[in-house]
PDB file of C-alpha atoms in Angstrom:
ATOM      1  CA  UNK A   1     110.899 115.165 102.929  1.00  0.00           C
ATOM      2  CA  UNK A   2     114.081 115.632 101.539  1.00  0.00           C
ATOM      3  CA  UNK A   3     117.526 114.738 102.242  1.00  0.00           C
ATOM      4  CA  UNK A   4     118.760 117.637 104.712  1.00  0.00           C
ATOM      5  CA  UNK A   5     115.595 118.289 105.693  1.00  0.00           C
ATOM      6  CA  UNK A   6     115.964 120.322 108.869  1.00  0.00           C
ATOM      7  CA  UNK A   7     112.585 119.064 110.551  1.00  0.00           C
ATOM      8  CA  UNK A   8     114.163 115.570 110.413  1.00  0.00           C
ATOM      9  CA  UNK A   9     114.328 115.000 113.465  1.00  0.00           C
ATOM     10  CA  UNK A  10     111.327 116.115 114.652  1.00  0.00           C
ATOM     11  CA  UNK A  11     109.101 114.407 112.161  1.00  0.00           C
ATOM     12  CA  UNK A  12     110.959 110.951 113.306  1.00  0.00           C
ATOM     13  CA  UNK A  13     109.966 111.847 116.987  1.00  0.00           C
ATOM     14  CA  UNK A  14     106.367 112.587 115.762  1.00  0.00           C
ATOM     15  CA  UNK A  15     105.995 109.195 114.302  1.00  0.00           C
ATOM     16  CA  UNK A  16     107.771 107.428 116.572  1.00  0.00           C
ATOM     17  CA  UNK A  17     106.494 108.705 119.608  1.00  0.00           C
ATOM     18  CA  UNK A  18     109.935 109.696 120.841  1.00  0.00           C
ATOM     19  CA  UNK A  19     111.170 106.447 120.108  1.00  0.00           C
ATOM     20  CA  UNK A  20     108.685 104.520 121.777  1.00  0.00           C
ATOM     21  CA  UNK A  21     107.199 103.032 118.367  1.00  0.00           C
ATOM     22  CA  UNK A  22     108.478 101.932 115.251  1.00  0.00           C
ATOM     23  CA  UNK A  23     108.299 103.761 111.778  1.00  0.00           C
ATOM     24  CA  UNK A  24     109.121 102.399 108.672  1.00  0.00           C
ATOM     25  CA  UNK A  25     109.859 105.102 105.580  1.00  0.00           C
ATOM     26  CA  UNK A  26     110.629 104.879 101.970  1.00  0.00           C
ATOM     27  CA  UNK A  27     111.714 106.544  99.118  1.00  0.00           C
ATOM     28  CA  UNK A  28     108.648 108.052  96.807  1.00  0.00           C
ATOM     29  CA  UNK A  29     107.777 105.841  93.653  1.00  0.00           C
ATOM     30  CA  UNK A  30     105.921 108.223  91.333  1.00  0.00           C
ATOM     31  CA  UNK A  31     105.055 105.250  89.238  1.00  0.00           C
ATOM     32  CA  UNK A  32     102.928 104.175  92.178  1.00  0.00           C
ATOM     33  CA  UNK A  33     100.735 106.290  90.427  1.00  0.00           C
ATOM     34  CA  UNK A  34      99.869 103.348  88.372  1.00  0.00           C
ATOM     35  CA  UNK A  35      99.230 100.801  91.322  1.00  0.00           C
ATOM     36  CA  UNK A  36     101.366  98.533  93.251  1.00  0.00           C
ATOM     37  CA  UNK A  37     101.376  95.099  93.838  1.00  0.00           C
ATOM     38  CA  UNK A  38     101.898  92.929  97.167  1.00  0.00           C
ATOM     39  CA  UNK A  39     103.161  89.293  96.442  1.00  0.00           C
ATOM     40  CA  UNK A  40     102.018  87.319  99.267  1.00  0.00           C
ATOM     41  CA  UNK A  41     104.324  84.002 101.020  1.00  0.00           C
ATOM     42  CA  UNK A  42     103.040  81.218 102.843  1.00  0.00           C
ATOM     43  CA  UNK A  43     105.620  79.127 104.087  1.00  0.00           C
ATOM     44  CA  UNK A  44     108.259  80.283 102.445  1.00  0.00           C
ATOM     45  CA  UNK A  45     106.429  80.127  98.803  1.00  0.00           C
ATOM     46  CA  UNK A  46     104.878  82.823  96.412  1.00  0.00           C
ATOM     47  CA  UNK A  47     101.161  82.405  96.329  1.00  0.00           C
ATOM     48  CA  UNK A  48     100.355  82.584  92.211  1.00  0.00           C
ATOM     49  CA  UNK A  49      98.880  85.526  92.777  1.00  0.00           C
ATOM     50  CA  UNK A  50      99.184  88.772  94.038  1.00  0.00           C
ATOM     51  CA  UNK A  51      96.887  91.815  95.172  1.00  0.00           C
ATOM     52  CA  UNK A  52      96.659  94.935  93.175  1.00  0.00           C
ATOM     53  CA  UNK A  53      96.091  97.932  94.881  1.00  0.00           C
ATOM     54  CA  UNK A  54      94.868 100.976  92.616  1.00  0.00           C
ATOM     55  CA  UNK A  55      94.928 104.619  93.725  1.00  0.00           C
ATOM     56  CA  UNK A  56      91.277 106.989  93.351  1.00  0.00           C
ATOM     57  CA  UNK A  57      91.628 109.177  90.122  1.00  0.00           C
ATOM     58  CA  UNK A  58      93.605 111.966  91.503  1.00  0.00           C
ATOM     59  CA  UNK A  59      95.454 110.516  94.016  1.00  0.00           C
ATOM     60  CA  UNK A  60      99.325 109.765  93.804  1.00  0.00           C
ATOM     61  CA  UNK A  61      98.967 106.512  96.539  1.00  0.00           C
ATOM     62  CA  UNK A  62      96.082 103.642  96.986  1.00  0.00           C
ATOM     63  CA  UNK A  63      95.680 103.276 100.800  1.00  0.00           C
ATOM     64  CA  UNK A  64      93.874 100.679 102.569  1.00  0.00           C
ATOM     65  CA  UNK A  65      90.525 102.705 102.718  1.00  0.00           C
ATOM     66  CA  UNK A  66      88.270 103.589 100.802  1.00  0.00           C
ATOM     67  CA  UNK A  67      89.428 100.814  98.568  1.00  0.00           C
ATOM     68  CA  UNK A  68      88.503 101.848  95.015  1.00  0.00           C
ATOM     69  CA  UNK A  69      89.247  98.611  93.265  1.00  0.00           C
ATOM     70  CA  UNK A  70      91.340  95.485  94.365  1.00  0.00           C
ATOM     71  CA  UNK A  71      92.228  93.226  91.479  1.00  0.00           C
ATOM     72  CA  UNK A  72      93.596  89.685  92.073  1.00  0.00           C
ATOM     73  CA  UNK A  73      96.797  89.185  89.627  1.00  0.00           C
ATOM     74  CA  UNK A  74      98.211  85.587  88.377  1.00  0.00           C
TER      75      UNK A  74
END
C-alpha cells in the first residue's frame, strides 16, 4: 500500500474484521531482504542472543514457515 491508497479503508476492515480484531502494520524494510533479527527480554533484560530469521532465495520476507534456516546470534 501506499499513502493515499484509496482501498485503505477497506483493506483495514479486511484484516480487522470490521474492527473486531487487531492489526498491526509497518513500513516495508527492503533490507529485510538480508534477514532480521528478534532480540528477546526476560524480565526486563536482553537475552545475549538473538534469533535470525533468513528469507528462501527469492523471497523479499522470512516468515515463520517453512523455516529455511534459523541462526542463533551472540
Amino acid at each position: 500500500m501506499k499513502e493515499g491508497d484509496p482501498n485503505l479503508g477497506v483493506i483495514a476492515e479486511t484484516l480487522t474484521e470490521h474492527g473486531t480484531r487487531y492489526c498491526m502494520a509497518q513500513n516495508y524494510l527492503p533490507a529485510i531482504k538480508d534477514g532480521d533479527k528478534r532480540v528477546l527480554v526476560v524480565d526486563g533484560e536482553p537475552v545475549p542472543y538473538c534469533l535470525a530469521r533468513i528469507p528462501q532465495g527469492g523471497e523479499t520476507v522470512a516468515i515463520w514457515l517453512p523455516v529455511v534456516a534459523v541462526n542463533l546470534v551472540r
